[in-house]
C-alpha atoms as a PDB file:
ATOM      1  CA  MET A   1     231.168-104.223  -3.689  1.00  0.00           C
ATOM      2  CA  SER A   2     227.956-104.124  -1.699  1.00  0.00           C
ATOM      3  CA  GLN A   3     226.590-107.620  -1.153  1.00  0.00           C
ATOM      4  CA  SER A   4     223.351-106.172   0.196  1.00  0.00           C
ATOM      5  CA  VAL A   5     222.676-104.549  -3.205  1.00  0.00           C
ATOM      6  CA  PRO A   6     224.050-106.661  -6.058  1.00  0.00           C
ATOM      7  CA  GLY A   7     222.629-104.419  -8.807  1.00  0.00           C
ATOM      8  CA  ILE A   8     220.667-101.266  -9.636  1.00  0.00           C
ATOM      9  CA  TYR A   9     218.272-101.226 -12.594  1.00  0.00           C
ATOM     10  CA  MET A  10     217.448 -97.634 -13.474  1.00  0.00           C
ATOM     11  CA  PHE A  11     214.290 -96.585 -15.322  1.00  0.00           C
ATOM     12  CA  GLY A  12     213.305 -93.016 -16.033  1.00  0.00           C
ATOM     13  CA  ASP A  13     213.888 -89.740 -17.811  1.00  0.00           C
ATOM     14  CA  SER A  14     216.593 -87.093 -18.163  1.00  0.00           C
ATOM     15  CA  LEU A  15     216.964 -86.728 -14.382  1.00  0.00           C
ATOM     16  CA  VAL A  16     218.756 -90.091 -14.394  1.00  0.00           C
ATOM     17  CA  ASP A  17     219.801 -90.598 -18.071  1.00  0.00           C
ATOM     18  CA  VAL A  18     223.522 -91.440 -18.123  1.00  0.00           C
ATOM     19  CA  GLY A  19     223.941 -91.493 -21.903  1.00  0.00           C
ATOM     20  CA  ASN A  20     221.204 -93.491 -23.625  1.00  0.00           C
ATOM     21  CA  ASN A  21     219.985 -90.459 -25.602  1.00  0.00           C
ATOM     22  CA  ASN A  22     223.492 -89.914 -26.984  1.00  0.00           C
ATOM     23  CA  ARG A  23     222.891 -93.115 -28.919  1.00  0.00           C
ATOM     24  CA  LEU A  24     219.485 -92.178 -30.347  1.00  0.00           C
ATOM     25  CA  PRO A  25     220.259 -90.770 -33.804  1.00  0.00           C
ATOM     26  CA  ILE A  26     217.269 -88.432 -34.219  1.00  0.00           C
ATOM     27  CA  SER A  27     216.489 -87.529 -30.594  1.00  0.00           C
ATOM     28  CA  LEU A  28     216.003 -83.796 -30.027  1.00  0.00           C
ATOM     29  CA  LEU A  29     217.064 -84.180 -26.406  1.00  0.00           C
ATOM     30  CA  LYS A  30     220.776 -84.670 -25.973  1.00  0.00           C
ATOM     31  CA  ALA A  31     223.386 -83.506 -23.495  1.00  0.00           C
ATOM     32  CA  SER A  32     226.428 -84.743 -25.381  1.00  0.00           C
ATOM     33  CA  PHE A  33     228.058 -81.320 -25.739  1.00  0.00           C
ATOM     34  CA  PRO A  34     229.457 -78.530 -23.533  1.00  0.00           C
ATOM     35  CA  HIS A  35     228.698 -77.006 -21.139  1.00  0.00           C
ATOM     36  CA  ASN A  36     227.138 -80.176 -19.783  1.00  0.00           C
ATOM     37  CA  GLY A  37     229.618 -82.241 -17.772  1.00  0.00           C
ATOM     38  CA  ILE A  38     231.830 -79.281 -16.898  1.00  0.00           C
ATOM     39  CA  ASP A  39     232.078 -80.554 -13.300  1.00  0.00           C
ATOM     40  CA  TYR A  40     232.014 -84.274 -14.150  1.00  0.00           C
ATOM     41  CA  PRO A  41     235.287 -86.028 -13.178  1.00  0.00           C
ATOM     42  CA  THR A  42     236.444 -86.063 -16.828  1.00  0.00           C
ATOM     43  CA  GLY A  43     235.266 -82.466 -17.393  1.00  0.00           C
ATOM     44  CA  LYS A  44     233.481 -83.672 -20.521  1.00  0.00           C
ATOM     45  CA  ALA A  45     229.826 -84.014 -21.509  1.00  0.00           C
ATOM     46  CA  THR A  46     228.586 -87.556 -20.923  1.00  0.00           C
ATOM     47  CA  GLY A  47     224.934 -87.327 -21.934  1.00  0.00           C
ATOM     48  CA  ARG A  48     223.913 -86.360 -18.395  1.00  0.00           C
ATOM     49  CA  PHE A  49     221.650 -83.307 -18.279  1.00  0.00           C
ATOM     50  CA  SER A  50     223.802 -81.766 -15.574  1.00  0.00           C
ATOM     51  CA  ASN A  51     226.978 -79.858 -14.899  1.00  0.00           C
ATOM     52  CA  GLY A  52     228.290 -83.059 -13.266  1.00  0.00           C
ATOM     53  CA  LYS A  53     226.863 -86.255 -11.839  1.00  0.00           C
ATOM     54  CA  ASN A  54     223.156 -86.925 -11.482  1.00  0.00           C
ATOM     55  CA  ALA A  55     221.002 -88.796  -8.958  1.00  0.00           C
ATOM     56  CA  ALA A  56     221.730 -92.183 -10.602  1.00  0.00           C
ATOM     57  CA  ASP A  57     225.457 -91.725  -9.938  1.00  0.00           C
ATOM     58  CA  PHE A  58     224.968 -90.644  -6.340  1.00  0.00           C
ATOM     59  CA  LEU A  59     222.620 -93.509  -5.481  1.00  0.00           C
ATOM     60  CA  ALA A  60     225.062 -96.056  -6.944  1.00  0.00           C
ATOM     61  CA  GLU A  61     227.887 -94.508  -4.881  1.00  0.00           C
ATOM     62  CA  LYS A  62     225.766 -94.769  -1.733  1.00  0.00           C
ATOM     63  CA  VAL A  63     225.415 -98.536  -2.085  1.00  0.00           C
ATOM     64  CA  GLY A  64     228.970 -99.110  -3.320  1.00  0.00           C
ATOM     65  CA  LEU A  65     228.197 -99.924  -6.944  1.00  0.00           C
ATOM     66  CA  PRO A  66     229.364 -98.430 -10.240  1.00  0.00           C
ATOM     67  CA  THR A  67     226.751 -96.430 -12.152  1.00  0.00           C
ATOM     68  CA  GLY A  68     224.968 -98.826 -14.490  1.00  0.00           C
ATOM     69  CA  PRO A  69     225.994 -98.268 -18.112  1.00  0.00           C
ATOM     70  CA  PRO A  70     223.416 -97.011 -20.618  1.00  0.00           C
ATOM     71  CA  TYR A  71     221.616-100.004 -22.114  1.00  0.00           C
ATOM     72  CA  LEU A  72     222.202 -98.769 -25.689  1.00  0.00           C
ATOM     73  CA  SER A  73     225.971 -98.749 -25.058  1.00  0.00           C
ATOM     74  CA  LEU A  74     225.808-102.537 -24.643  1.00  0.00           C
ATOM     75  CA  LEU A  75     224.429-103.150 -28.128  1.00  0.00           C
ATOM     76  CA  SER A  76     226.667-104.330 -30.944  1.00  0.00           C
ATOM     77  CA  ILE A  77     226.496-102.882 -34.462  1.00  0.00           C
ATOM     78  CA  GLY A  78     223.866-105.500 -35.300  1.00  0.00           C
ATOM     79  CA  ARG A  79     221.806-104.233 -32.315  1.00  0.00           C
ATOM     80  CA  LYS A  80     222.507-107.455 -30.436  1.00  0.00           C
ATOM     81  CA  LEU A  81     222.865-107.218 -26.666  1.00  0.00           C
ATOM     82  CA  GLY A  82     226.467-107.657 -25.546  1.00  0.00           C
ATOM     83  CA  LYS A  83     227.310-108.896 -22.065  1.00  0.00           C
ATOM     84  CA  ALA A  84     225.492-106.836 -19.424  1.00  0.00           C
ATOM     85  CA  PRO A  85     227.282-106.238 -16.107  1.00  0.00           C
ATOM     86  CA  VAL A  86     225.746-107.992 -13.096  1.00  0.00           C
ATOM     87  CA  THR A  87     225.878-104.715 -11.137  1.00  0.00           C
ATOM     88  CA  GLY A  88     223.009-103.184 -13.117  1.00  0.00           C
ATOM     89  CA  VAL A  89     222.064-101.276 -16.246  1.00  0.00           C
ATOM     90  CA  SER A  90     220.440 -97.901 -16.927  1.00  0.00           C
ATOM     91  CA  PHE A  91     217.474 -97.785 -19.302  1.00  0.00           C
ATOM     92  CA  ALA A  92     216.645 -94.129 -18.532  1.00  0.00           C
ATOM     93  CA  SER A  93     216.173 -91.764 -21.464  1.00  0.00           C
ATOM     94  CA  GLY A  94     215.796 -87.988 -21.667  1.00  0.00           C
ATOM     95  CA  GLY A  95     212.257 -87.006 -22.620  1.00  0.00           C
ATOM     96  CA  ALA A  96     210.779 -90.366 -21.610  1.00  0.00           C
ATOM     97  CA  GLY A  97     207.291 -90.484 -20.167  1.00  0.00           C
ATOM     98  CA  ILE A  98     205.004 -93.006 -18.549  1.00  0.00           C
ATOM     99  CA  LEU A  99     202.472 -92.565 -21.360  1.00  0.00           C
ATOM    100  CA  ASN A 100     203.516 -93.559 -24.856  1.00  0.00           C
ATOM    101  CA  GLU A 101     202.243 -90.321 -26.449  1.00  0.00           C
ATOM    102  CA  THR A 102     204.642 -88.275 -24.286  1.00  0.00           C
ATOM    103  CA  ASN A 103     207.548 -89.933 -26.049  1.00  0.00           C
ATOM    104  CA  LYS A 104     206.532 -88.485 -29.412  1.00  0.00           C
ATOM    105  CA  LEU A 105     207.329 -84.942 -28.253  1.00  0.00           C
ATOM    106  CA  PHE A 106     211.071 -85.234 -28.749  1.00  0.00           C
ATOM    107  CA  LYS A 107     211.115 -87.314 -31.951  1.00  0.00           C
ATOM    108  CA  GLN A 108     213.007 -90.181 -30.343  1.00  0.00           C
ATOM    109  CA  THR A 109     213.250 -91.392 -26.773  1.00  0.00           C
ATOM    110  CA  ILE A 110     212.988 -94.728 -24.968  1.00  0.00           C
ATOM    111  CA  SER A 111     209.488 -94.942 -23.506  1.00  0.00           C
ATOM    112  CA  LEU A 112     209.039 -96.535 -20.090  1.00  0.00           C
ATOM    113  CA  THR A 113     207.259 -99.451 -21.758  1.00  0.00           C
ATOM    114  CA  GLN A 114     210.297 -99.975 -24.012  1.00  0.00           C
ATOM    115  CA  GLN A 115     212.682 -99.595 -21.046  1.00  0.00           C
ATOM    116  CA  VAL A 116     210.883-102.473 -19.305  1.00  0.00           C
ATOM    117  CA  GLU A 117     211.167-104.558 -22.498  1.00  0.00           C
ATOM    118  CA  TYR A 118     214.923-103.892 -22.629  1.00  0.00           C
ATOM    119  CA  TYR A 119     215.208-104.929 -18.986  1.00  0.00           C
ATOM    120  CA  SER A 120     213.498-108.243 -19.811  1.00  0.00           C
ATOM    121  CA  LEU A 121     216.290-108.957 -22.348  1.00  0.00           C
ATOM    122  CA  VAL A 122     218.988-108.177 -19.752  1.00  0.00           C
ATOM    123  CA  ARG A 123     217.167-110.374 -17.259  1.00  0.00           C
ATOM    124  CA  ASP A 124     217.015-113.308 -19.689  1.00  0.00           C
ATOM    125  CA  GLN A 125     220.751-112.991 -20.259  1.00  0.00           C
ATOM    126  CA  LEU A 126     221.510-112.963 -16.514  1.00  0.00           C
ATOM    127  CA  VAL A 127     219.274-115.991 -15.922  1.00  0.00           C
ATOM    128  CA  GLN A 128     221.345-117.871 -18.526  1.00  0.00           C
ATOM    129  CA  GLN A 129     224.593-116.614 -17.029  1.00  0.00           C
ATOM    130  CA  LEU A 130     223.852-117.150 -13.321  1.00  0.00           C
ATOM    131  CA  GLY A 131     221.291-119.950 -13.429  1.00  0.00           C
ATOM    132  CA  SER A 132     217.698-119.411 -12.366  1.00  0.00           C
ATOM    133  CA  THR A 133     218.196-119.808  -8.575  1.00  0.00           C
ATOM    134  CA  GLN A 134     221.115-117.394  -8.342  1.00  0.00           C
ATOM    135  CA  ALA A 135     219.459-114.968 -10.762  1.00  0.00           C
ATOM    136  CA  ARG A 136     216.277-114.936  -8.674  1.00  0.00           C
ATOM    137  CA  ALA A 137     218.314-114.122  -5.543  1.00  0.00           C
ATOM    138  CA  HIS A 138     220.164-111.400  -7.466  1.00  0.00           C
ATOM    139  CA  PHE A 139     216.969-109.674  -8.642  1.00  0.00           C
ATOM    140  CA  THR A 140     215.276-110.019  -5.236  1.00  0.00           C
ATOM    141  CA  LYS A 141     218.068-108.013  -3.591  1.00  0.00           C
ATOM    142  CA  SER A 142     218.670-105.534  -6.430  1.00  0.00           C
ATOM    143  CA  LEU A 143     217.130-102.056  -6.500  1.00  0.00           C
ATOM    144  CA  PHE A 144     214.695-101.088  -9.246  1.00  0.00           C
ATOM    145  CA  MET A 145     214.610 -97.317  -9.378  1.00  0.00           C
ATOM    146  CA  ILE A 146     211.911 -95.420 -11.283  1.00  0.00           C
ATOM    147  CA  VAL A 147     212.258 -91.663 -11.819  1.00  0.00           C
ATOM    148  CA  ILE A 148     209.611 -90.546 -14.304  1.00  0.00           C
ATOM    149  CA  GLY A 149     206.429 -88.510 -14.793  1.00  0.00           C
ATOM    150  CA  SER A 150     207.654 -84.919 -15.224  1.00  0.00           C
ATOM    151  CA  ASN A 151     207.612 -85.083 -19.025  1.00  0.00           C
ATOM    152  CA  ASP A 152     204.023 -86.340 -19.017  1.00  0.00           C
ATOM    153  CA  LEU A 153     203.017 -83.246 -17.043  1.00  0.00           C
ATOM    154  CA  PHE A 154     205.135 -80.941 -19.231  1.00  0.00           C
ATOM    155  CA  ALA A 155     203.382 -82.408 -22.285  1.00  0.00           C
ATOM    156  CA  TYR A 156     199.971 -81.698 -20.782  1.00  0.00           C
ATOM    157  CA  PHE A 157     200.631 -78.193 -19.451  1.00  0.00           C
ATOM    158  CA  LYS A 158     202.791 -76.789 -22.238  1.00  0.00           C
ATOM    159  CA  LYS A 159     201.343 -74.018 -24.393  1.00  0.00           C
ATOM    160  CA  ASP A 160     199.110 -75.273 -27.229  1.00  0.00           C
ATOM    161  CA  SER A 161     199.028 -78.797 -25.802  1.00  0.00           C
ATOM    162  CA  LYS A 162     196.801 -81.090 -27.870  1.00  0.00           C
ATOM    163  CA  ILE A 163     196.675 -83.644 -25.046  1.00  0.00           C
ATOM    164  CA  SER A 164     194.954 -81.180 -22.714  1.00  0.00           C
ATOM    165  CA  LYS A 165     192.036 -81.064 -25.180  1.00  0.00           C
ATOM    166  CA  GLN A 166     191.622 -84.861 -24.990  1.00  0.00           C
ATOM    167  CA  TYR A 167     191.619 -85.373 -21.214  1.00  0.00           C
ATOM    168  CA  THR A 168     190.786 -83.442 -18.084  1.00  0.00           C
ATOM    169  CA  PRO A 169     193.822 -83.058 -15.775  1.00  0.00           C
ATOM    170  CA  LYS A 170     192.320 -85.663 -13.420  1.00  0.00           C
ATOM    171  CA  GLN A 171     191.756 -88.200 -16.214  1.00  0.00           C
ATOM    172  CA  TYR A 172     195.321 -87.613 -17.348  1.00  0.00           C
ATOM    173  CA  VAL A 173     197.066 -88.107 -13.990  1.00  0.00           C
ATOM    174  CA  ASP A 174     194.872 -91.167 -13.357  1.00  0.00           C
ATOM    175  CA  ARG A 175     196.049 -92.606 -16.699  1.00  0.00           C
ATOM    176  CA  MET A 176     199.661 -91.936 -15.702  1.00  0.00           C
ATOM    177  CA  ALA A 177     199.219 -93.852 -12.423  1.00  0.00           C
ATOM    178  CA  ALA A 178     197.303 -96.738 -14.039  1.00  0.00           C
ATOM    179  CA  THR A 179     199.968 -97.157 -16.741  1.00  0.00           C
ATOM    180  CA  LEU A 180     202.796 -97.106 -14.192  1.00  0.00           C
ATOM    181  CA  ASP A 181     200.899 -99.683 -12.132  1.00  0.00           C
ATOM    182  CA  GLN A 182     200.840-102.108 -15.088  1.00  0.00           C
ATOM    183  CA  LEU A 183     204.548-101.604 -15.803  1.00  0.00           C
ATOM    184  CA  MET A 184     205.532-102.139 -12.165  1.00  0.00           C
ATOM    185  CA  LYS A 185     203.495-105.355 -12.120  1.00  0.00           C
ATOM    186  CA  ARG A 186     205.385-106.468 -15.218  1.00  0.00           C
ATOM    187  CA  LEU A 187     208.711-105.736 -13.454  1.00  0.00           C
ATOM    188  CA  TYR A 188     207.475-107.710 -10.456  1.00  0.00           C
ATOM    189  CA  GLY A 189     206.725-110.629 -12.786  1.00  0.00           C
ATOM    190  CA  LEU A 190     210.318-110.292 -14.053  1.00  0.00           C
ATOM    191  CA  GLY A 191     211.812-110.619 -10.577  1.00  0.00           C
ATOM    192  CA  ALA A 192     211.804-107.074  -9.135  1.00  0.00           C
ATOM    193  CA  ARG A 193     211.059-106.945  -5.392  1.00  0.00           C
ATOM    194  CA  LYS A 194     212.718-103.744  -4.107  1.00  0.00           C
ATOM    195  CA  PHE A 195     211.468-100.558  -5.734  1.00  0.00           C
ATOM    196  CA  VAL A 196     212.760 -97.022  -5.295  1.00  0.00           C
ATOM    197  CA  VAL A 197     210.149 -94.691  -6.785  1.00  0.00           C
ATOM    198  CA  THR A 198     210.266 -90.918  -6.875  1.00  0.00           C
ATOM    199  CA  GLY A 199     207.225 -88.724  -7.198  1.00  0.00           C
ATOM    200  CA  VAL A 200     207.172 -85.733  -9.508  1.00  0.00           C
ATOM    201  CA  GLY A 201     208.783 -82.519  -8.276  1.00  0.00           C
ATOM    202  CA  MET A 202     207.493 -78.949  -8.469  1.00  0.00           C
ATOM    203  CA  THR A 203     207.366 -79.005 -12.260  1.00  0.00           C
ATOM    204  CA  GLY A 204     205.807 -75.536 -12.301  1.00  0.00           C
ATOM    205  CA  CYS A 205     208.865 -74.006 -10.597  1.00  0.00           C
ATOM    206  CA  CYS A 206     211.458 -74.843 -13.231  1.00  0.00           C
ATOM    207  CA  PRO A 207     212.815 -71.815 -15.149  1.00  0.00           C
ATOM    208  CA  ALA A 208     210.984 -72.906 -18.329  1.00  0.00           C
ATOM    209  CA  PHE A 209     207.615 -72.434 -16.592  1.00  0.00           C
ATOM    210  CA  ARG A 210     208.576 -69.534 -14.323  1.00  0.00           C
ATOM    211  CA  LYS A 211     209.617 -67.320 -17.237  1.00  0.00           C
ATOM    212  CA  GLN A 212     206.051 -67.449 -18.613  1.00  0.00           C
ATOM    213  CA  ASN A 213     204.567 -65.942 -15.431  1.00  0.00           C
ATOM    214  CA  PRO A 214     204.517 -62.354 -14.122  1.00  0.00           C
ATOM    215  CA  GLY A 215     207.181 -61.925 -11.462  1.00  0.00           C
ATOM    216  CA  ASN A 216     208.740 -65.232 -12.542  1.00  0.00           C
ATOM    217  CA  GLU A 217     206.469 -67.098 -10.140  1.00  0.00           C
ATOM    218  CA  CYS A 218     205.823 -70.855 -10.260  1.00  0.00           C
ATOM    219  CA  ASN A 219     203.033 -72.282 -12.394  1.00  0.00           C
ATOM    220  CA  THR A 220     200.617 -73.255  -9.614  1.00  0.00           C
ATOM    221  CA  HIS A 221     198.330 -75.236 -11.951  1.00  0.00           C
ATOM    222  CA  SER A 222     201.147 -77.585 -13.005  1.00  0.00           C
ATOM    223  CA  ASN A 223     202.291 -77.929  -9.373  1.00  0.00           C
ATOM    224  CA  HIS A 224     198.758 -78.740  -8.202  1.00  0.00           C
ATOM    225  CA  TRP A 225     198.465 -81.634 -10.638  1.00  0.00           C
ATOM    226  CA  ALA A 226     201.951 -82.851  -9.764  1.00  0.00           C
ATOM    227  CA  THR A 227     200.707 -83.274  -6.178  1.00  0.00           C
ATOM    228  CA  LYS A 228     197.555 -85.029  -7.409  1.00  0.00           C
ATOM    229  CA  TYR A 229     199.636 -87.463  -9.459  1.00  0.00           C
ATOM    230  CA  ASN A 230     201.910 -88.068  -6.452  1.00  0.00           C
ATOM    231  CA  ASP A 231     198.850 -88.827  -4.287  1.00  0.00           C
ATOM    232  CA  GLY A 232     197.748 -91.427  -6.851  1.00  0.00           C
ATOM    233  CA  LEU A 233     201.261 -92.879  -6.962  1.00  0.00           C
ATOM    234  CA  LYS A 234     201.344 -93.331  -3.172  1.00  0.00           C
ATOM    235  CA  ILE A 235     197.989 -95.163  -3.257  1.00  0.00           C
ATOM    236  CA  LEU A 236     199.258 -97.366  -6.111  1.00  0.00           C
ATOM    237  CA  LEU A 237     202.402 -98.327  -4.140  1.00  0.00           C
ATOM    238  CA  ARG A 238     200.408 -99.210  -1.015  1.00  0.00           C
ATOM    239  CA  LYS A 239     198.069-101.391  -3.119  1.00  0.00           C
ATOM    240  CA  LEU A 240     200.975-103.174  -4.808  1.00  0.00           C
ATOM    241  CA  LYS A 241     202.402-103.997  -1.375  1.00  0.00           C
ATOM    242  CA  LEU A 242     199.022-105.303  -0.187  1.00  0.00           C
ATOM    243  CA  GLU A 243     198.663-107.495  -3.276  1.00  0.00           C
ATOM    244  CA  SER A 244     202.256-108.819  -3.120  1.00  0.00           C
ATOM    245  CA  SER A 245     203.649-108.798   0.410  1.00  0.00           C
ATOM    246  CA  ASP A 246     207.175-109.618  -0.837  1.00  0.00           C
ATOM    247  CA  ILE A 247     207.376-106.188  -2.501  1.00  0.00           C
ATOM    248  CA  ASN A 248     209.183-103.513  -0.490  1.00  0.00           C
ATOM    249  CA  TYR A 249     209.602 -99.954  -1.618  1.00  0.00           C
ATOM    250  CA  SER A 250     210.934 -96.525  -0.808  1.00  0.00           C
ATOM    251  CA  TYR A 251     208.884 -93.601  -2.112  1.00  0.00           C
ATOM    252  CA  PHE A 252     210.845 -90.373  -2.377  1.00  0.00           C
ATOM    253  CA  ASP A 253     208.707 -87.269  -2.003  1.00  0.00           C
ATOM    254  CA  ILE A 254     210.813 -85.054  -4.241  1.00  0.00           C
ATOM    255  CA  TYR A 255     207.980 -82.494  -4.255  1.00  0.00           C
ATOM    256  CA  ALA A 256     208.317 -81.983  -0.487  1.00  0.00           C
ATOM    257  CA  ALA A 257     212.123 -81.929  -0.720  1.00  0.00           C
ATOM    258  CA  MET A 258     212.049 -79.355  -3.516  1.00  0.00           C
ATOM    259  CA  SER A 259     209.434 -77.263  -1.756  1.00  0.00           C
ATOM    260  CA  ASP A 260     211.605 -77.073   1.357  1.00  0.00           C
ATOM    261  CA  LEU A 261     214.640 -76.145  -0.725  1.00  0.00           C
ATOM    262  CA  ILE A 262     212.730 -73.346  -2.473  1.00  0.00           C
ATOM    263  CA  LYS A 263     211.348 -72.002   0.840  1.00  0.00           C
ATOM    264  CA  ASN A 264     214.654 -72.290   2.742  1.00  0.00           C
ATOM    265  CA  PRO A 265     217.422 -72.180   0.125  1.00  0.00           C
ATOM    266  CA  GLN A 266     220.031 -70.914   2.600  1.00  0.00           C
ATOM    267  CA  THR A 267     219.666 -74.148   4.650  1.00  0.00           C
ATOM    268  CA  TYR A 268     220.981 -76.009   1.599  1.00  0.00           C
ATOM    269  CA  GLY A 269     223.596 -73.427   0.654  1.00  0.00           C
ATOM    270  CA  ILE A 270     221.591 -72.400  -2.430  1.00  0.00           C
ATOM    271  CA  ARG A 271     221.257 -68.747  -3.444  1.00  0.00           C
ATOM    272  CA  GLU A 272     219.507 -68.760  -6.822  1.00  0.00           C
ATOM    273  CA  ILE A 273     216.227 -70.691  -7.101  1.00  0.00           C
ATOM    274  CA  LYS A 274     214.641 -69.101 -10.202  1.00  0.00           C
ATOM    275  CA  GLU A 275     217.259 -68.582 -12.884  1.00  0.00           C
ATOM    276  CA  ALA A 276     219.084 -71.413 -14.659  1.00  0.00           C
ATOM    277  CA  CYS A 277     222.870 -71.525 -14.482  1.00  0.00           C
ATOM    278  CA  CYS A 278     223.312 -72.401 -18.169  1.00  0.00           C
ATOM    279  CA  GLY A 279     221.224 -71.000 -21.017  1.00  0.00           C
ATOM    280  CA  LEU A 280     220.269 -67.707 -22.630  1.00  0.00           C
ATOM    281  CA  GLY A 281     217.462 -65.170 -22.366  1.00  0.00           C
ATOM    282  CA  LYS A 282     214.924 -64.606 -19.614  1.00  0.00           C
ATOM    283  CA  LEU A 283     215.914 -66.629 -16.511  1.00  0.00           C
ATOM    284  CA  LYS A 284     218.404 -68.230 -18.943  1.00  0.00           C
ATOM    285  CA  ALA A 285     215.429 -70.362 -19.969  1.00  0.00           C
ATOM    286  CA  ASP A 286     214.877 -69.280 -23.585  1.00  0.00           C
ATOM    287  CA  ILE A 287     217.223 -71.974 -24.865  1.00  0.00           C
ATOM    288  CA  PRO A 288     218.720 -75.085 -23.245  1.00  0.00           C
ATOM    289  CA  CYS A 289     222.359 -75.447 -22.237  1.00  0.00           C
ATOM    290  CA  THR A 290     224.250 -75.590 -25.541  1.00  0.00           C
ATOM    291  CA  PRO A 291     227.759 -74.511 -26.588  1.00  0.00           C
ATOM    292  CA  VAL A 292     226.453 -70.993 -27.412  1.00  0.00           C
ATOM    293  CA  SER A 293     224.868 -70.567 -23.948  1.00  0.00           C
ATOM    294  CA  THR A 294     226.467 -68.685 -21.098  1.00  0.00           C
ATOM    295  CA  TYR A 295     226.878 -70.415 -17.757  1.00  0.00           C
ATOM    296  CA  CYS A 296     227.472 -69.346 -14.157  1.00  0.00           C
ATOM    297  CA  SER A 297     230.801 -69.827 -12.396  1.00  0.00           C
ATOM    298  CA  ASN A 298     229.219 -70.463  -8.965  1.00  0.00           C
ATOM    299  CA  ARG A 299     227.278 -73.572  -9.933  1.00  0.00           C
ATOM    300  CA  SER A 300     226.810 -74.867  -6.396  1.00  0.00           C
ATOM    301  CA  ASP A 301     224.775 -71.718  -5.596  1.00  0.00           C
ATOM    302  CA  TYR A 302     222.082 -72.655  -8.141  1.00  0.00           C
ATOM    303  CA  LEU A 303     219.048 -74.917  -7.887  1.00  0.00           C
ATOM    304  CA  PHE A 304     218.770 -75.317 -11.673  1.00  0.00           C
ATOM    305  CA  TRP A 305     221.500 -76.175 -14.133  1.00  0.00           C
ATOM    306  CA  ASP A 306     219.353 -75.484 -17.208  1.00  0.00           C
ATOM    307  CA  LEU A 307     215.713 -74.688 -17.895  1.00  0.00           C
ATOM    308  CA  TYR A 308     214.520 -78.057 -16.461  1.00  0.00           C
ATOM    309  CA  HIS A 309     217.271 -79.928 -14.620  1.00  0.00           C
ATOM    310  CA  PRO A 310     218.890 -79.534 -11.211  1.00  0.00           C
ATOM    311  CA  THR A 311     222.572 -78.832 -10.663  1.00  0.00           C
ATOM    312  CA  GLU A 312     224.886 -81.594  -9.471  1.00  0.00           C
ATOM    313  CA  ILE A 313     224.821 -80.266  -5.894  1.00  0.00           C
ATOM    314  CA  VAL A 314     221.014 -80.459  -5.782  1.00  0.00           C
ATOM    315  CA  SER A 315     220.983 -83.987  -7.263  1.00  0.00           C
ATOM    316  CA  LYS A 316     223.414 -84.988  -4.503  1.00  0.00           C
ATOM    317  CA  THR A 317     221.229 -83.355  -1.836  1.00  0.00           C
ATOM    318  CA  PHE A 318     218.171 -85.239  -3.087  1.00  0.00           C
ATOM    319  CA  ALA A 319     220.096 -88.542  -3.288  1.00  0.00           C
ATOM    320  CA  ASP A 320     221.223 -88.051   0.333  1.00  0.00           C
ATOM    321  CA  LEU A 321     217.593 -87.497   1.410  1.00  0.00           C
ATOM    322  CA  LEU A 322     216.413 -90.498  -0.587  1.00  0.00           C
ATOM    323  CA  TYR A 323     219.086 -92.685   0.975  1.00  0.00           C
ATOM    324  CA  SER A 324     218.929 -91.655   4.610  1.00  0.00           C
ATOM    325  CA  GLY A 325     216.201 -88.992   4.900  1.00  0.00           C
ATOM    326  CA  SER A 326     213.393 -88.863   7.443  1.00  0.00           C
ATOM    327  CA  ILE A 327     209.940 -90.356   6.917  1.00  0.00           C
ATOM    328  CA  GLN A 328     208.757 -86.888   5.789  1.00  0.00           C
ATOM    329  CA  VAL A 329     210.597 -87.330   2.478  1.00  0.00           C
ATOM    330  CA  ALA A 330     211.326 -91.075   2.152  1.00  0.00           C
ATOM    331  CA  HIS A 331     208.594 -93.471   3.195  1.00  0.00           C
ATOM    332  CA  PRO A 332     207.661 -96.017   4.428  1.00  0.00           C
ATOM    333  CA  LEU A 333     211.415 -96.697   4.276  1.00  0.00           C
ATOM    334  CA  ASN A 334     214.437 -94.791   3.078  1.00  0.00           C
ATOM    335  CA  VAL A 335     216.860 -96.615   0.788  1.00  0.00           C
ATOM    336  CA  ALA A 336     219.317 -97.386   3.630  1.00  0.00           C
ATOM    337  CA  GLN A 337     216.495 -99.261   5.398  1.00  0.00           C
ATOM    338  CA  LEU A 338     215.261-100.875   2.179  1.00  0.00           C
ATOM    339  CA  VAL A 339     218.655-102.430   1.356  1.00  0.00           C
ATOM    340  CA  ARG A 340     218.860-104.036   4.806  1.00  0.00           C
ATOM    341  CA  LEU A 341     215.655-106.048   4.280  1.00  0.00           C
END
């Protein structure tokens, strides 16, 4: 067990969901069936939107901790919180967004605001269990990882989006950053001091967007606003640090990492950057990965597992970069440096 990192508290969307959506009765976004999980140690679907493990699993492995269980798995039949492990909990939920309206797209998901509320309940329990002094030390050294924002952009740039009629793209990405700022300040007030925050990747290059363009090219408009949001996020993080000097953070520039992978796939051992491994139709992106979909046998050759999500091998690559990558992709610190503080 890593003493330098006593726990990981995971907030975010389907990139790091480890099974919360399985427990949402009417959610339209689930990965609780084959062919998901085909390369997971059990060979079974776990609610991860992946052929195997995702970034949450790999980061936990890096610091010597078990993957935090899904928060909803800790609830009793009466929806009371059972005993949470001191090594961390995952609140991440497929389809979740920073903005509350994003969460209405998929009928049922755990919004980031709600994820922070759930964390406050876990925190209260640990304060009772450990005592306030020990609990404060625990939270100060724990990692608070936030992987979110893609669904907000998908909601804005999807065909027939109502949201795009209400806000200009700039107003929208500014709202995303301002909302995240408030939620991070709330986490700070609840004891968080070490943040691991990822930007948004090249949303316009996922198979779901590529298939709509001639030549299966990326959606440059969506990518442009992903970079604008990321710029706002970097400013927000610097300001938080200025306002509260005891905050330390690692920002992972997943956009830069993904861009390099798409430009130089052979460096990463990847051969297919456009088509999904699991799905049906054009670029296998007409339907998600479901039991009726076909899937590739050479999964480690693919960037995308399904129409939105990376394969296990790519999640591992990104987790490696986040943990020990250069300042080009992880700044001002990588996670290895962050945990030593």
